[in-house]
PDB file of N, CA and C in Angstrom:
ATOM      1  N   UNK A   1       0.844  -1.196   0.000  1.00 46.00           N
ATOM      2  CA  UNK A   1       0.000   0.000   0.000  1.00 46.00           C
ATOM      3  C   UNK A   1       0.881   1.249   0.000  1.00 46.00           C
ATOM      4  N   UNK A   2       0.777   2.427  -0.807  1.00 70.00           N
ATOM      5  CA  UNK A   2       1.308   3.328  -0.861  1.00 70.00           C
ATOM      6  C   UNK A   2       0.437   4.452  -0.383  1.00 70.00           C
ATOM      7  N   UNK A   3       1.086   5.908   0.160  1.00 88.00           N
ATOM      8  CA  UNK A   3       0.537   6.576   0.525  1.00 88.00           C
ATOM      9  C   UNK A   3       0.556   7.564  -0.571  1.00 88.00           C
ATOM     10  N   UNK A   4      -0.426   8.617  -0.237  1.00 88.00           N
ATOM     11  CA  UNK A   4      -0.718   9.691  -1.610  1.00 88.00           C
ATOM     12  C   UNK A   4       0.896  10.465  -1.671  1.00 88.00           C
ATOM     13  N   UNK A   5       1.504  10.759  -0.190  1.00 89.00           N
ATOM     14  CA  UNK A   5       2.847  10.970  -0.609  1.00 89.00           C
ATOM     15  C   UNK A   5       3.974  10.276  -1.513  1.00 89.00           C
ATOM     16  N   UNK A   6       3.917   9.396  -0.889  1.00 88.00           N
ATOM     17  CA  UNK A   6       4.654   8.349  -2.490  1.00 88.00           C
ATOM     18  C   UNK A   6       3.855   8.059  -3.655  1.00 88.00           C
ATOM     19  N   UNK A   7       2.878   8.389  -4.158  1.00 89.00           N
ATOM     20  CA  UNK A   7       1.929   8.736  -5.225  1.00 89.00           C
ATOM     21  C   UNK A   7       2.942   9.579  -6.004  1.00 89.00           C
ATOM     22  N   UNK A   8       2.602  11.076  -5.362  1.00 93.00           N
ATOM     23  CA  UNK A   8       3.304  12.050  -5.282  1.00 93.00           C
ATOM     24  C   UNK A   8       4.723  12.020  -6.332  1.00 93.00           C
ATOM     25  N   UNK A   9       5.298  11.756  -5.045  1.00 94.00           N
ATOM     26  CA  UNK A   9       6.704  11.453  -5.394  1.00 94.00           C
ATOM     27  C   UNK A   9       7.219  10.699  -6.592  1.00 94.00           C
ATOM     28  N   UNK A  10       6.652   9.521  -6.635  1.00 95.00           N
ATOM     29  CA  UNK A  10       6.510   8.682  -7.807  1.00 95.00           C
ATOM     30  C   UNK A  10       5.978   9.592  -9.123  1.00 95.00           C
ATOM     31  N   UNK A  11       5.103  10.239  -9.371  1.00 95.00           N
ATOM     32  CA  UNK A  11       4.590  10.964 -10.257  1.00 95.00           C
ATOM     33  C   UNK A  11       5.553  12.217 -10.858  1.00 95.00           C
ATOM     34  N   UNK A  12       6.321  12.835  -9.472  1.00 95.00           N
ATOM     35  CA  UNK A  12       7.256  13.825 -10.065  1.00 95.00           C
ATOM     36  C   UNK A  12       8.499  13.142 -10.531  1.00 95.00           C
ATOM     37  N   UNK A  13       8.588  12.079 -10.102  1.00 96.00           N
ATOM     38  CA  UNK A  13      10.128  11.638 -10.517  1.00 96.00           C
ATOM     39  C   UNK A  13      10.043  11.110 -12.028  1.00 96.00           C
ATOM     40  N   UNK A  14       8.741  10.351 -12.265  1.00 96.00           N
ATOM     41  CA  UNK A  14       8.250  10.212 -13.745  1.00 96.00           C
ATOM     42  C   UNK A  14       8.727  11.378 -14.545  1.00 96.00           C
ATOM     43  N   UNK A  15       7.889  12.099 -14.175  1.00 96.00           N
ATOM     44  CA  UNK A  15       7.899  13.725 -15.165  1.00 96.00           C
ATOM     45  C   UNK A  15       9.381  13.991 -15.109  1.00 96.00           C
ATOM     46  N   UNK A  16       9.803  14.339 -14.151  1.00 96.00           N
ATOM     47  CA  UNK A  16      11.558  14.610 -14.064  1.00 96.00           C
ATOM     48  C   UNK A  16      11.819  13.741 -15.580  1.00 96.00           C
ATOM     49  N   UNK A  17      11.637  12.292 -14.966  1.00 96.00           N
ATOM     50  CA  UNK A  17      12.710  11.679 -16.213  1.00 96.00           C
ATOM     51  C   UNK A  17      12.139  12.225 -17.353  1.00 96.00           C
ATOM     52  N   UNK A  18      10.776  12.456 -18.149  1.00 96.00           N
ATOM     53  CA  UNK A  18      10.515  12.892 -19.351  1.00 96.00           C
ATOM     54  C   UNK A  18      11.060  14.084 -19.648  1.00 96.00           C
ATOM     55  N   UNK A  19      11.030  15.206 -18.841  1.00 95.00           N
ATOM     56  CA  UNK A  19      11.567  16.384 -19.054  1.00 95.00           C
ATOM     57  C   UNK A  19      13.302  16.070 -19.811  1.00 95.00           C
ATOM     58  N   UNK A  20      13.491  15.611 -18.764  1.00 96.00           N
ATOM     59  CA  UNK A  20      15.169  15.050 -19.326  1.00 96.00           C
ATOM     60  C   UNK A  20      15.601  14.646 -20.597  1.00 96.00           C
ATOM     61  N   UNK A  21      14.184  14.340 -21.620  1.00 96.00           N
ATOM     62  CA  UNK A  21      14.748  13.716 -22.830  1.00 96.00           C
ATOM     63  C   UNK A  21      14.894  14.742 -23.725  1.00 96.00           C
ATOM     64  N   UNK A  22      15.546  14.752 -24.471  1.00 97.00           N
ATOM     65  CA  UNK A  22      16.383  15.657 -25.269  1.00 97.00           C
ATOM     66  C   UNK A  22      15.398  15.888 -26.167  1.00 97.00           C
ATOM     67  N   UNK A  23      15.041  17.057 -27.321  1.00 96.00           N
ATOM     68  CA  UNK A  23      14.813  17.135 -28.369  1.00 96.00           C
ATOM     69  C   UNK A  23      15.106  16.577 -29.507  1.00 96.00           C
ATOM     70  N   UNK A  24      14.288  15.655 -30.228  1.00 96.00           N
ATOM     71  CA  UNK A  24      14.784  14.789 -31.552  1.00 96.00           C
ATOM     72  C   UNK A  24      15.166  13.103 -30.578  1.00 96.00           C
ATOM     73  N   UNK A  25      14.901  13.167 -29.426  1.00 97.00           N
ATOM     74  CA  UNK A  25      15.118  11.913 -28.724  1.00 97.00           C
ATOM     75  C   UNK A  25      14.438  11.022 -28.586  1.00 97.00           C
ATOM     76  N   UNK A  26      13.898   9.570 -27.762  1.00 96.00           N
ATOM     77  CA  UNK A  26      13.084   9.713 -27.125  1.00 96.00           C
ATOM     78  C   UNK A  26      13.937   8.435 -25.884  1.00 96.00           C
ATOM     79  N   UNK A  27      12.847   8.051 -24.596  1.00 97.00           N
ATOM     80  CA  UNK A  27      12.403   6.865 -23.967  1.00 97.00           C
ATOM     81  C   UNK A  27      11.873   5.945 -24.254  1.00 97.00           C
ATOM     82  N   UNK A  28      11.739   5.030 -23.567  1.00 97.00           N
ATOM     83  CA  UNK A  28      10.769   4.336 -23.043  1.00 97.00           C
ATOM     84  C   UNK A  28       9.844   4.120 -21.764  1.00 97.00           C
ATOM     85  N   UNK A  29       8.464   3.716 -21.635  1.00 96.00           N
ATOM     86  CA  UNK A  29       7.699   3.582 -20.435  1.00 96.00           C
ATOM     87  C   UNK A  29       8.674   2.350 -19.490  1.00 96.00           C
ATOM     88  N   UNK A  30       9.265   1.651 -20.368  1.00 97.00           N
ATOM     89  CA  UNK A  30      10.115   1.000 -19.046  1.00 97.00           C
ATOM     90  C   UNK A  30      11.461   1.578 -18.642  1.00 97.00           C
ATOM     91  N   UNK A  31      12.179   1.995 -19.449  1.00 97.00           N
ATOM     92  CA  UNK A  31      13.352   3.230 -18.944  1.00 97.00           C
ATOM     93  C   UNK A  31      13.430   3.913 -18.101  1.00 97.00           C
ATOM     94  N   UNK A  32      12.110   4.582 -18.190  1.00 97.00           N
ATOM     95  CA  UNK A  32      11.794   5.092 -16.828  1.00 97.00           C
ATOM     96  C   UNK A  32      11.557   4.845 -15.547  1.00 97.00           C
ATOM     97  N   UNK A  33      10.564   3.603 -16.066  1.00 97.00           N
ATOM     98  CA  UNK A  33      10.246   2.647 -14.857  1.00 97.00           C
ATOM     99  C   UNK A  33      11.657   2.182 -14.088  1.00 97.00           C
ATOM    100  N   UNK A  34      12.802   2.125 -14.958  1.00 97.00           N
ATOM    101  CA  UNK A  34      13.809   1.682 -14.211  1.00 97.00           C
ATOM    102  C   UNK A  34      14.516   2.734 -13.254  1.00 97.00           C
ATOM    103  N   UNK A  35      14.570   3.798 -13.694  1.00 96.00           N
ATOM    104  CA  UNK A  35      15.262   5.061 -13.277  1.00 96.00           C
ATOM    105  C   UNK A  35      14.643   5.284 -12.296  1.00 96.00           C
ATOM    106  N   UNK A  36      13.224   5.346 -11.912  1.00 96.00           N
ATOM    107  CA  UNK A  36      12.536   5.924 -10.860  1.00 96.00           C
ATOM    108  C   UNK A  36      12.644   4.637  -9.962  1.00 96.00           C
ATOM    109  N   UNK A  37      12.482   3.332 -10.212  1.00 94.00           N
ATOM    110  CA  UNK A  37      12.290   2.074  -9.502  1.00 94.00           C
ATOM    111  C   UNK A  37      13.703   2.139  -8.795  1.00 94.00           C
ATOM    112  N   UNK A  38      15.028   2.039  -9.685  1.00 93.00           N
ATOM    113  CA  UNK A  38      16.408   2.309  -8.527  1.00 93.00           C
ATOM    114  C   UNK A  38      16.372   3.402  -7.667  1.00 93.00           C
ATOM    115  N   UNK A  39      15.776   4.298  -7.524  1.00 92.00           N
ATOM    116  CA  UNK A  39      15.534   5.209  -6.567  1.00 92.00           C
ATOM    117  C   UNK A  39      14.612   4.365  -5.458  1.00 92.00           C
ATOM    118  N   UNK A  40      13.209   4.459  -5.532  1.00 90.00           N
ATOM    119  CA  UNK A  40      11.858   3.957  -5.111  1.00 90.00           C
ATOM    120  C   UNK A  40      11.713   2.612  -5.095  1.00 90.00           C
ATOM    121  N   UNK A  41      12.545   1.771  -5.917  1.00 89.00           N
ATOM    122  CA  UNK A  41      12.284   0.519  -5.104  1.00 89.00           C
ATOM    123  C   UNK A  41      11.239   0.118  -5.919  1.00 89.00           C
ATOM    124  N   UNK A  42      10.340   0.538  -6.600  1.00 88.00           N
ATOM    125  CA  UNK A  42       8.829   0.149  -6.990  1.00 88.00           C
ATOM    126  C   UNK A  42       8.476   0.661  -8.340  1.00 88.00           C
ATOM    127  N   UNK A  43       7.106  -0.083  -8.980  1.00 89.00           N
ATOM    128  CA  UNK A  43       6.826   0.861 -10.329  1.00 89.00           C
ATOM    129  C   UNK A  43       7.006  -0.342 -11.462  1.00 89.00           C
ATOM    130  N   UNK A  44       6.638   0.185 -12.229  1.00 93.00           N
ATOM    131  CA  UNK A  44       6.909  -0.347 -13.745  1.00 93.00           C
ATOM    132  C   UNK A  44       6.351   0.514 -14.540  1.00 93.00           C
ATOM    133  N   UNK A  45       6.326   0.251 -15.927  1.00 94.00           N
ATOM    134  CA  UNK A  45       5.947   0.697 -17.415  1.00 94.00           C
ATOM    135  C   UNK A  45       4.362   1.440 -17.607  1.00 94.00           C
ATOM    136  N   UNK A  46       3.630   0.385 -16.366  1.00 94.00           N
ATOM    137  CA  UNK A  46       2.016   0.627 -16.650  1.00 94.00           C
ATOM    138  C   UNK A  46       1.533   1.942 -15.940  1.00 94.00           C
ATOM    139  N   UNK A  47       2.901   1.663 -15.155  1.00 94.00           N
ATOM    140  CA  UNK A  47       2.256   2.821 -13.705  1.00 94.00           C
ATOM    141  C   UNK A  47       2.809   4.479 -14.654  1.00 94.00           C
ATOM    142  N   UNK A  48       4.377   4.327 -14.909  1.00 95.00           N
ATOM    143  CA  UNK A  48       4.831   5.406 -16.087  1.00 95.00           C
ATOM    144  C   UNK A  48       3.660   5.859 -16.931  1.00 95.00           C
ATOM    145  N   UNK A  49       3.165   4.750 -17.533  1.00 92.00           N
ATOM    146  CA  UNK A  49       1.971   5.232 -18.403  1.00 92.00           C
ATOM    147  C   UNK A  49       1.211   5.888 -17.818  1.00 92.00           C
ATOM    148  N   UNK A  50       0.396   5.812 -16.909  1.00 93.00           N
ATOM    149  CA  UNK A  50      -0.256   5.965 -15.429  1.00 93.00           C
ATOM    150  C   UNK A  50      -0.301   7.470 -15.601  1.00 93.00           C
ATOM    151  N   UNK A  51       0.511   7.453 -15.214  1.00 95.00           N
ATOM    152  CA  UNK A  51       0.922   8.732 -14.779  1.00 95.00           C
ATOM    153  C   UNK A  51       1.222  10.016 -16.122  1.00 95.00           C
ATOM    154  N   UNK A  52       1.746   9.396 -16.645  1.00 93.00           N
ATOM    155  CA  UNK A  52       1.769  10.448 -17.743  1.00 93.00           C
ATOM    156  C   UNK A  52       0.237  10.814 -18.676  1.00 93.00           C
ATOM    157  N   UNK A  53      -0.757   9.404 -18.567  1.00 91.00           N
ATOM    158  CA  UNK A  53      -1.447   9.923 -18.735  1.00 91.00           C
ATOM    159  C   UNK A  53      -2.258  10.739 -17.939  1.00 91.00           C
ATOM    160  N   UNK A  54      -2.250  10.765 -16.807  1.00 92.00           N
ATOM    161  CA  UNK A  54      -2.573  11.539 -16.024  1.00 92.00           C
ATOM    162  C   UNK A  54      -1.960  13.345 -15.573  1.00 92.00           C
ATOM    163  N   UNK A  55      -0.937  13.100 -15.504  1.00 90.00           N
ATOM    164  CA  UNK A  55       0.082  14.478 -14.934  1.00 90.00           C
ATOM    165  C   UNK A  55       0.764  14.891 -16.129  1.00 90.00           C
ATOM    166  N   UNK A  56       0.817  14.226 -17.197  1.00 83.00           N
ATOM    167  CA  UNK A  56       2.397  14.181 -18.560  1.00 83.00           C
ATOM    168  C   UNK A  56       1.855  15.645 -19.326  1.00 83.00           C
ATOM    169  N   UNK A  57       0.811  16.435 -19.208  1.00 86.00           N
ATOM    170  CA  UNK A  57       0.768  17.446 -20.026  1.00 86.00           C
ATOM    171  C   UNK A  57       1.341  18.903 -20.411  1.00 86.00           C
ATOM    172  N   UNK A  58       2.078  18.550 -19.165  1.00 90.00           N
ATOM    173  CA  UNK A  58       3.198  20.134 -19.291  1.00 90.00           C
ATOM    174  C   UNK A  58       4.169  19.646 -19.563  1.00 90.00           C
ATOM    175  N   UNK A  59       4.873  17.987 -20.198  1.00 93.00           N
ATOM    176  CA  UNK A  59       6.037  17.789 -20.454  1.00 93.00           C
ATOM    177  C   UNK A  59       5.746  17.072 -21.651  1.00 93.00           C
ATOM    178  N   UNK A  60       7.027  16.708 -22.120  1.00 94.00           N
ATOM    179  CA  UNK A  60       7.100  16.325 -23.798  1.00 94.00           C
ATOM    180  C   UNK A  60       7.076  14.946 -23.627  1.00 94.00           C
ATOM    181  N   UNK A  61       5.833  14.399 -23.711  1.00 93.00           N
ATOM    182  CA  UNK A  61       5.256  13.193 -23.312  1.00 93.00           C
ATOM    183  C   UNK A  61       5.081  12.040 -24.591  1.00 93.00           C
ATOM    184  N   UNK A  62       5.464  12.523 -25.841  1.00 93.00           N
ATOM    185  CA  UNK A  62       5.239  12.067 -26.990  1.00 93.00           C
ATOM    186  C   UNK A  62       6.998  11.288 -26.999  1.00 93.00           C
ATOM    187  N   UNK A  63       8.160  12.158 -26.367  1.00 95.00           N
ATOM    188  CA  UNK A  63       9.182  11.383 -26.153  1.00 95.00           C
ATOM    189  C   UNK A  63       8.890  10.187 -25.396  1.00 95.00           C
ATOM    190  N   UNK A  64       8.324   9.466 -24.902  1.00 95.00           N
ATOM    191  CA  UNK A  64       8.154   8.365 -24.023  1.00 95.00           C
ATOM    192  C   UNK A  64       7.456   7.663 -25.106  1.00 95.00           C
ATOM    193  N   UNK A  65       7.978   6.348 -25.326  1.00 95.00           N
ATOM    194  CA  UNK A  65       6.904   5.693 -26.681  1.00 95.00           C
ATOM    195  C   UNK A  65       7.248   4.108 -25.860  1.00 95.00           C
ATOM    196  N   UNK A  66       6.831   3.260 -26.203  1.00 94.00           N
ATOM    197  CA  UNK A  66       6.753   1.954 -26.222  1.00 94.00           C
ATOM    198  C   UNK A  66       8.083   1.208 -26.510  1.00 94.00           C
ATOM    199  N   UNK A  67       8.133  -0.081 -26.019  1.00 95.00           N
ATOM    200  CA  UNK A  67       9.472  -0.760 -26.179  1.00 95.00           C
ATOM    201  C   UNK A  67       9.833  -1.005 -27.843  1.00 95.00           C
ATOM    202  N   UNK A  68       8.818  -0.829 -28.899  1.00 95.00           N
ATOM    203  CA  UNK A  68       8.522  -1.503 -30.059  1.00 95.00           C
ATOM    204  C   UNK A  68       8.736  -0.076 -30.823  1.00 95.00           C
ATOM    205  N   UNK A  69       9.440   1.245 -29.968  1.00 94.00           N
ATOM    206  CA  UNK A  69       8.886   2.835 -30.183  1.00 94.00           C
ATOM    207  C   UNK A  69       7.739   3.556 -30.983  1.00 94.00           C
ATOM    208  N   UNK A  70       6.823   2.534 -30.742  1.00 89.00           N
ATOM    209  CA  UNK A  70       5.336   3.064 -31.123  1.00 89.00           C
ATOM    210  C   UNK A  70       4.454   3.934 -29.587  1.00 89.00           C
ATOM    211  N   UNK A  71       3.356   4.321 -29.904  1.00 80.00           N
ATOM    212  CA  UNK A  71       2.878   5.266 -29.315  1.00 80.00           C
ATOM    213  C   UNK A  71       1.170   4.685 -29.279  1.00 80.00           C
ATOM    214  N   UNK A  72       0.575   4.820 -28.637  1.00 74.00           N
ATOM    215  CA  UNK A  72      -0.707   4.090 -28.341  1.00 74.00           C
ATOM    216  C   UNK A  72      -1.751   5.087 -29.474  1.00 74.00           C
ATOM    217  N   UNK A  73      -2.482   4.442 -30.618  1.00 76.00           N
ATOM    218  CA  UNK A  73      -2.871   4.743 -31.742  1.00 76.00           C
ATOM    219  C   UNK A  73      -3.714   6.210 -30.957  1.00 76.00           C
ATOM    220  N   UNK A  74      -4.302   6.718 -30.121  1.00 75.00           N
ATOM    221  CA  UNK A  74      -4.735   7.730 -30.242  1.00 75.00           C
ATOM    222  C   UNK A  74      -4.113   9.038 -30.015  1.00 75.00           C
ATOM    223  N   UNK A  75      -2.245   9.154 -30.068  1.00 78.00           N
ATOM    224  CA  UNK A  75      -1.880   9.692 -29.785  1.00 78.00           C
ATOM    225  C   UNK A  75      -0.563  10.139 -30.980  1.00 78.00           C
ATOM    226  N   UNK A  76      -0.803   9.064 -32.116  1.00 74.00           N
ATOM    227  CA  UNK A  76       0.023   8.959 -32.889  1.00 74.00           C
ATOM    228  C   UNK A  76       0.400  10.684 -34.325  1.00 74.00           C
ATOM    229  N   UNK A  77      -0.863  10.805 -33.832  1.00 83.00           N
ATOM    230  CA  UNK A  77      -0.983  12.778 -35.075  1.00 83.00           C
ATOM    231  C   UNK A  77       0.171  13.898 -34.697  1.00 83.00           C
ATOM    232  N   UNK A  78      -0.246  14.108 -33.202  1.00 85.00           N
ATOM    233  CA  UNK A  78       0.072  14.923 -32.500  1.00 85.00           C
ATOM    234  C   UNK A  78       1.582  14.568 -32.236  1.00 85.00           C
ATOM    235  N   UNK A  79       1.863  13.412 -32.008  1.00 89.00           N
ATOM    236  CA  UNK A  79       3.349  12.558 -31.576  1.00 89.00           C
ATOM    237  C   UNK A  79       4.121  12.671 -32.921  1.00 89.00           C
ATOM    238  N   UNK A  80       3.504  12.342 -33.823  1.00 88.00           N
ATOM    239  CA  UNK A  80       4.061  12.821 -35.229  1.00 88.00           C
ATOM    240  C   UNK A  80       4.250  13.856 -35.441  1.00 88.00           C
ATOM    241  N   UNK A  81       3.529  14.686 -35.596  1.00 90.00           N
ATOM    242  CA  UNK A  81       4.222  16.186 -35.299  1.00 90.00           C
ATOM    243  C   UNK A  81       5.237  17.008 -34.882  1.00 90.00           C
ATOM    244  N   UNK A  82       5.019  16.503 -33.776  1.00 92.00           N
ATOM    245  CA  UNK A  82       6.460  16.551 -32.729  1.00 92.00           C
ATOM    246  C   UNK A  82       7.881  16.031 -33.373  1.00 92.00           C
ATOM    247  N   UNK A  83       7.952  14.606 -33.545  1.00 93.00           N
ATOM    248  CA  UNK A  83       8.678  14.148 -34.051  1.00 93.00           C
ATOM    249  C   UNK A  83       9.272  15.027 -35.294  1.00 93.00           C
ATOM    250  N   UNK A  84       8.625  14.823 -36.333  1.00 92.00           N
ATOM    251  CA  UNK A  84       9.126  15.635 -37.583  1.00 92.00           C
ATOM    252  C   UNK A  84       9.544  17.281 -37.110  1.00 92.00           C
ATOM    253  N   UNK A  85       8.893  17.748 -36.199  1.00 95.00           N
ATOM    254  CA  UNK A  85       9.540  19.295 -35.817  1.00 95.00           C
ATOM    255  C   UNK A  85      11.015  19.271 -34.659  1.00 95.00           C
ATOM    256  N   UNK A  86      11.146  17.746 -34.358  1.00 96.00           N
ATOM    257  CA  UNK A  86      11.986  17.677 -33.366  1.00 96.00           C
ATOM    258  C   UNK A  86      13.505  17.085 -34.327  1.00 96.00           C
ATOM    259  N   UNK A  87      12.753  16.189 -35.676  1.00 95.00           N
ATOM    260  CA  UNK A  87      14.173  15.514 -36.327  1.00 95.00           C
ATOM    261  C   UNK A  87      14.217  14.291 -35.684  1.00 95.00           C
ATOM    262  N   UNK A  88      13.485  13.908 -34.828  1.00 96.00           N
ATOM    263  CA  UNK A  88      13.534  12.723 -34.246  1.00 96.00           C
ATOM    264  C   UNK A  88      13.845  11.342 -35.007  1.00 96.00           C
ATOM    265  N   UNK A  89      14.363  10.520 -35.476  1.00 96.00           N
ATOM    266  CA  UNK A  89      14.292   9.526 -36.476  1.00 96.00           C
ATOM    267  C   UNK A  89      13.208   8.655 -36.018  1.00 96.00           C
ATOM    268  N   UNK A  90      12.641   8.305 -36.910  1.00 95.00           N
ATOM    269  CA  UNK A  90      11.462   7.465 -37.393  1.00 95.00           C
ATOM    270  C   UNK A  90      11.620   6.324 -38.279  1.00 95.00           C
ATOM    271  N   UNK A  91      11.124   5.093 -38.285  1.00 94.00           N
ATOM    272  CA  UNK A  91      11.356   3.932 -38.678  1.00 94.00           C
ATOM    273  C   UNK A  91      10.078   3.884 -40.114  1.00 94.00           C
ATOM    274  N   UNK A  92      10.004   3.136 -41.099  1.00 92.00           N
ATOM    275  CA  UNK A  92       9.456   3.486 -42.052  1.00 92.00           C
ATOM    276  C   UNK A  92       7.599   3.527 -41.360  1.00 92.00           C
ATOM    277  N   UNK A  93       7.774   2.005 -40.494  1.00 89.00           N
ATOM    278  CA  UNK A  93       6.119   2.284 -40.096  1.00 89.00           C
ATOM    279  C   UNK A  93       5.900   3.560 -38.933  1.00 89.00           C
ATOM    280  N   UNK A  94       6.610   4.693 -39.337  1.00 87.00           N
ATOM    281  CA  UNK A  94       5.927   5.817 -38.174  1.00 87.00           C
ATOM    282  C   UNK A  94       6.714   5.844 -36.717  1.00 87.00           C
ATOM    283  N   UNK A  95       6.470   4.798 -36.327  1.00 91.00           N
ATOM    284  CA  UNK A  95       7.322   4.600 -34.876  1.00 91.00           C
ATOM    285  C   UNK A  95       8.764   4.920 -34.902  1.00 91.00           C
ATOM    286  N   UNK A  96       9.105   5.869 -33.722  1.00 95.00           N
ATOM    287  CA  UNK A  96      10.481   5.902 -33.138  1.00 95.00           C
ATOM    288  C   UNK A  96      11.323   4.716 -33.782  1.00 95.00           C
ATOM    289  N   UNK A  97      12.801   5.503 -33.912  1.00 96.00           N
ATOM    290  CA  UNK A  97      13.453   4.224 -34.574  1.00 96.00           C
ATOM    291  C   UNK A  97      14.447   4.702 -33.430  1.00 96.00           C
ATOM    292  N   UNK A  98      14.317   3.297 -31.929  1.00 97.00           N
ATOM    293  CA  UNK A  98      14.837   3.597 -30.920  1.00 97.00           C
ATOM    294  C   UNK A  98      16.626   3.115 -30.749  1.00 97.00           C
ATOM    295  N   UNK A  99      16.527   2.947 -32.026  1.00 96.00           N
ATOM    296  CA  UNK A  99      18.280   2.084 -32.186  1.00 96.00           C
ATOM    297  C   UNK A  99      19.233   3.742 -32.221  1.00 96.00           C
ATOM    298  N   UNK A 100      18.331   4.808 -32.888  1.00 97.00           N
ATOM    299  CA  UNK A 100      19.167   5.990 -33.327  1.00 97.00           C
ATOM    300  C   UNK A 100      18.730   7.096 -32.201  1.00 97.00           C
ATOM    301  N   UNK A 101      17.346   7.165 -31.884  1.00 97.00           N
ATOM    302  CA  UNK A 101      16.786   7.753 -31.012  1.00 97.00           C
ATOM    303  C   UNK A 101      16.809   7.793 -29.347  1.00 97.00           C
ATOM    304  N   UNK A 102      17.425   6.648 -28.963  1.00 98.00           N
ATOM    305  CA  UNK A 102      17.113   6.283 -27.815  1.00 98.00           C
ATOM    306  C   UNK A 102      17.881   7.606 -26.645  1.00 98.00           C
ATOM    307  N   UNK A 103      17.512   7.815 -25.527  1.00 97.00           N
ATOM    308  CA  UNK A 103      17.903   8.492 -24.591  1.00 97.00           C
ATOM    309  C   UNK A 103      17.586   7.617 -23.098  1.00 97.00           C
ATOM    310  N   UNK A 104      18.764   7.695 -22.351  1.00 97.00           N
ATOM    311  CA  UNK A 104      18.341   6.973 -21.369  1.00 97.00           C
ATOM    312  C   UNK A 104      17.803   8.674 -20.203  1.00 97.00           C
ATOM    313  N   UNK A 105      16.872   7.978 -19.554  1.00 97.00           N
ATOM    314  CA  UNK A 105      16.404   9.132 -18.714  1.00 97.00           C
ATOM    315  C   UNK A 105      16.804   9.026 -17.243  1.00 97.00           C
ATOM    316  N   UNK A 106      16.857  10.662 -17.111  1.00 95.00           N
ATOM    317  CA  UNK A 106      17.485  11.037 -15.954  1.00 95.00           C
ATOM    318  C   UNK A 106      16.746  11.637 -14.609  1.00 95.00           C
ATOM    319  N   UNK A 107      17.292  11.538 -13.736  1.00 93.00           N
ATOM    320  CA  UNK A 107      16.432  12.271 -12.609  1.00 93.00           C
ATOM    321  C   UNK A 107      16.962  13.546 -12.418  1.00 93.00           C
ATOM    322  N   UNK A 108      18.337  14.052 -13.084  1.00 76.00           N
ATOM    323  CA  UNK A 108      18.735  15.531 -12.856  1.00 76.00           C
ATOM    324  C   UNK A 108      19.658  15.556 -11.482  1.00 76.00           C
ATOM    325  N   UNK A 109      19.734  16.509 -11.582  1.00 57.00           N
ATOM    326  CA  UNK A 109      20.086  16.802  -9.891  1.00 57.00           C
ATOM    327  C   UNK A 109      19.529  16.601  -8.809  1.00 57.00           C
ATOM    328  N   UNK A 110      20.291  16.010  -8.229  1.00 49.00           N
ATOM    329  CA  UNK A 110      19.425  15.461  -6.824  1.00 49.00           C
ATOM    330  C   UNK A 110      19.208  16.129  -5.680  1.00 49.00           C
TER     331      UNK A 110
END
């Protein structure tokens, strides 16, 4: 059982790592999960998702894509967008091409 403080906490350290990804970059929902989990101990990919869909709208949330660097089909216009204004490389089907793209994410300064 977690408390709304480690909710919290968990939720900003998410965002931290997205903020962190570079322009023309991206993540992954488990990358993160790892970065925040060696801190916290806890978490995975679903909860990342979680959360970004929830809190991810003041950060560049279209950098965070899937292990496969696809993006969940209702988000794919807008994520495209981004991408092509960012230079991001892209694989022929649309998705992140995470071999050239990849960024591992950070928590910043501690």
């Amino acid at each position: 059982m977690t408390t709304e403080e480690e909710r919290e906490l968990y939720a900003e350290l998410v965002l931290r790592c997205a903020e962190s990804v570079p322009r023309g970059r991206a993540t992954t929902y488990g990358a993160i999960a790892d970065v925040v989990g060696e801190r916290l101990g806890r978490g995975g990919p679903r909860l990342v998702g979680s959360v970004l869909a929830r809190h991810g709208g003041g950060v560049p949330w279209w950098r965070v894509v899937r292990a496969d660097g696809s993006l969940p089909p209702s988000h794919d216009e807008e994520a495209r967008q981004a991408y092509l204004e960012e230079g991001t490389p892209l694989r022929a089907s649309g998705a992140v091409d995470l071999g050239r793209a990849f960024a591992r994410p950070s928590l910043g300064a501690q």
